[in-house]
């Protein structure tokens, strides 16, 4: 993974193992809204036919059932993913933001799937579900001065613990949204999960622009209004300071040979409840 040189590279394996053991021993991780468990991923169908209907979008009973199954699998996988992310956050001195929102709600998943089915006629619900990589998602943030080292350390740890980097989008050098959005595939379940890397300023800008973004992506929003909403978002993100070296951060290289560091303690499942 390319980044600026620093006298402190990734923490030593011995130190990492010790810190991981502490983190997995229910040590506290700084969180903005941490909660011991996520909200249930179950929801009753909104239609008497067993389907789902909302704001002009709909899923058939069979499609609705498949999305519910997808959500249930994500919930099970989250129990082994969260401990690793919490440990990485602790080791890299990150603030874990919105931890209680780490599971996408059933309605949000259904809205996403139904929107894609409408936008791509002929697409199956299974194909639409394969494009969803944020059913399990996390946000880590650091002050601008430690951001680049924090991202470098966290991504290295996730990779070392067997998570495969599936997507890495660095927008620090682009117009508009500022952050790094990464997608990983968990080693045990194969579940895709998203990790966003923010500074407090970029996260605040994301929250400030959220309503604009939601309005922009509505199917009925006129093209001229879409452009205007995008310009408003661009102006907000333009005021976000770029952390030193952030635009050069890249995904960790795929490991082609066994690494002794993989013998570090395996993150244990989160306590139930």
C-alpha positions in Angstrom: 0.0 0.0 0.0 1.6 3.3 -1.1 1.7 6.2 1.4 4.1 8.8 2.6 7.2 7.5 4.4 7.0 7.7 8.2 9.4 6.5 10.9 6.6 4.4 12.3 5.3 1.8 9.9 2.7 -0.7 11.0 2.9 -1.6 14.6 5.2 -4.6 15.4 3.5 -8.0 15.3 4.1 -8.4 19.0 2.5 -5.1 19.8 -0.3 -5.8 17.4 -1.0 -9.1 19.0 -1.1 -7.5 22.5 -3.4 -4.7 21.3 -5.7 -7.1 19.5 -6.0 -9.3 22.6 -6.9 -6.2 24.6 -9.4 -5.1 22.1 -11.1 -8.5 21.9 -11.2 -8.6 25.7 -14.0 -6.0 25.4 -11.7 -3.1 25.7 -13.3 0.2 24.9 -13.1 1.6 21.4 -13.8 5.3 21.0 -17.2 5.5 19.4 -19.6 8.4 18.6 -22.7 6.3 19.1 -21.6 2.8 20.1 -24.1 0.2 21.1 -23.6 -3.4 22.3 -25.7 -4.8 19.5 -27.4 -3.9 16.3 -31.1 -3.5 15.7 -32.9 -6.6 14.5 -32.8 -7.1 10.8 -36.4 -8.4 10.5 -39.3 -6.5 9.1 -42.9 -7.5 8.2 -43.9 -7.2 4.6 -45.8 -4.0 3.9 -48.2 -5.7 1.4 -50.9 -8.2 2.1 -49.5 -10.3 -0.8 -46.3 -10.8 1.2 -44.4 -8.4 -1.0 -42.9 -5.0 -0.1 -44.3 -1.6 -1.3 -43.0 1.8 -0.5 -42.9 5.2 -2.3 -43.8 3.7 -5.7 -41.2 0.9 -5.4 -42.2 -2.7 -4.9 -40.9 -6.3 -4.5 -42.9 -9.4 -5.1 -43.3 -11.9 -2.3 -40.5 -14.1 -3.6 -38.2 -11.1 -4.1 -39.0 -9.8 -0.6 -38.2 -13.2 0.9 -34.8 -13.3 -0.8 -33.9 -9.8 0.5 -34.9 -10.9 4.0 -32.7 -14.0 3.7 -29.8 -11.8 2.5 -30.3 -9.5 5.5 -30.3 -12.4 7.9 -27.0 -13.8 6.5 -25.5 -10.3 6.8 -26.5 -10.2 10.4 -25.0 -13.5 11.2 -21.7 -12.6 9.4 -21.5 -9.2 11.3 -20.9 -11.1 14.6 -17.5 -12.2 13.3 -16.7 -9.0 11.3 -17.3 -6.4 14.0 -14.7 -7.7 16.5 -12.0 -7.4 13.8 -13.0 -3.8 12.9 -13.2 -2.8 16.6 -9.7 -4.2 17.1 -8.3 -2.4 14.1 -10.0 0.8 15.3 -8.4 0.5 18.8 -4.9 -0.3 17.4 -5.0 2.6 14.9 -6.5 5.1 17.5 -9.6 5.6 15.3 -13.0 6.8 16.4 -15.6 4.3 15.4 -18.6 6.4 14.3 -22.2 5.2 14.3 -21.4 1.6 15.3 -25.1 1.0 16.2 -25.9 1.6 12.5 -23.5 -1.1 11.2 -26.3 -3.1 9.7 -28.3 -1.7 6.9 -32.0 -1.7 7.8 -34.3 -4.2 5.9 -36.3 -1.3 4.4 -33.1 0.4 3.2 -32.0 -2.9 1.6 -35.4 -3.4 -0.1 -35.5 0.1 -1.3 -32.0 -0.3 -2.9 -32.9 -3.6 -4.5 -36.3 -2.4 -5.8 -34.7 0.8 -7.2 -32.1 -1.3 -9.1 -34.8 -3.6 -10.4 -36.7 -0.7 -11.8 -33.7 1.0 -13.2 -32.5 -2.2 -14.9 -35.4 -4.0 -16.4 -34.8 -7.7 -16.6 -32.4 -7.8 -13.8 -33.1 -10.5 -11.2 -33.2 -9.9 -7.4 -30.2 -12.2 -7.0 -28.2 -10.1 -9.4 -29.2 -6.9 -7.6 -28.3 -8.4 -4.2 -24.8 -9.3 -5.5 -24.2 -5.6 -6.1 -24.8 -4.6 -2.5 -21.6 -4.3 -0.5 -22.8 -2.2 2.5 -25.3 -4.4 4.2 -22.6 -4.5 6.9 -20.8 -1.1 7.2 -18.5 0.8 9.4 -17.0 4.3 9.6 -13.7 5.1 11.2 -12.3 8.6 11.6 -9.1 10.3 12.7 -8.0 13.9 12.9 -6.4 15.2 9.7 -2.9 15.0 11.2 -3.1 11.2 11.9 -5.5 10.3 9.2 -3.2 8.8 6.6 -1.2 6.7 9.1 -4.5 5.6 10.6 -5.9 4.4 7.3 -2.6 2.8 6.4 -2.5 0.9 9.7 -6.2 -0.2 9.6 -6.2 -1.4 6.0 -3.0 -3.3 6.7 -4.5 -5.0 9.7 -7.7 -6.0 8.0 -5.7 -7.5 5.2 -3.3 -9.3 7.5 -6.3 -10.9 9.3 -7.5 -12.4 6.0 -10.0 -9.8 4.7 -9.7 -9.4 1.0 -9.8 -5.9 -0.4 -12.7 -6.0 -2.9 -12.9 -2.2 -3.7 -11.0 0.9 -2.8 -12.3 4.3 -3.8 -10.2 7.3 -2.8 -11.9 10.6 -3.6 -9.7 13.0 -1.7 -8.3 14.4 -5.0 -11.7 14.7 -6.7 -14.5 17.2 -6.8 -17.4 16.4 -4.5 -17.5 13.7 -1.8 -14.3 13.4 0.2 -13.2 10.2 1.9 -12.0 6.7 1.2 -14.8 4.1 0.8 -13.4 0.5 0.9 -15.1 -2.8 0.6 -13.8 -6.1 2.0 -14.7 -9.7 1.9 -14.6 -11.5 5.2 -12.6 -14.7 5.4 -15.1 -16.8 7.3 -18.4 -16.0 5.8 -17.4 -14.4 2.5 -19.7 -11.5 3.4 -18.9 -8.1 1.8 -18.6 -5.2 4.2 -17.9 -1.5 3.8 -15.4 0.6 5.8 -15.5 4.3 5.2 -12.4 6.3 6.3 -13.1 9.9 7.3 -11.9 12.9 9.2 -14.3 14.7 11.5 -14.6 17.4 8.8 -15.4 15.0 5.9 -17.8 13.1 8.0 -19.6 16.3 9.0 -19.8 17.3 5.3 -21.3 13.9 4.5 -24.0 14.3 7.1 -24.7 17.9 5.9 -25.1 16.7 2.3 -27.1 13.6 3.1 -30.5 15.1 2.5 -29.3 16.7 -0.8 -28.0 13.3 -1.9 -31.2 11.6 -1.0 -33.2 14.1 -3.0 -30.8 13.9 -5.9 -31.2 10.2 -6.3 -35.0 10.1 -6.2 -36.3 8.7 -9.6 -38.6 11.8 -10.1 -35.9 14.5 -9.6 -35.6 16.6 -12.8 -32.1 16.6 -14.4 -31.7 20.4 -13.8 -32.4 19.9 -10.1 -30.0 16.9 -10.0 -27.2 19.2 -11.3 -28.1 21.9 -8.8 -28.1 19.5 -5.9 -24.7 18.1 -7.0 -23.3 21.7 -7.1 -24.5 22.3 -3.6 -22.8 19.1 -2.4 -19.6 20.0 -4.2 -19.4 23.4 -2.5 -19.8 21.8 0.9 -17.1 19.2 0.3 -14.7 21.8 -1.2 -14.4 23.3 2.2 -13.1 20.0 3.7 -9.3 20.1 4.4 -7.4 17.3 2.7 -5.2 15.4 5.2 -1.5 15.2 4.3 -0.9 12.3 2.0 -4.5 11.2 1.8 -4.8 11.4 -1.9 -2.0 8.8 -2.3 -3.5 6.1 -0.1 -4.2 2.9 -1.9 -5.5 -0.5 -1.0 -3.2 -3.1 0.5 -1.6 -5.4 -2.1 -3.2 -8.9 -2.3 -1.0 -11.4 -0.4 0.2 -14.1 -2.6 2.0 -16.3 0.0 1.2 -17.3 3.6 2.1 -14.6 6.1 3.2 -15.6 9.6 1.3 -12.6 10.9 -2.0 -14.4 10.1 -1.2 -16.5 13.2 -2.3 -13.5 15.3 -5.4 -14.2 17.5 -8.5 -14.7 15.4 -11.2 -12.2 16.3 -13.8 -13.9 18.4 -17.5 -13.7 17.8 -19.3 -10.7 19.5 -21.4 -11.6 22.6 -25.0 -12.4 21.7 -27.6 -9.9 22.7 
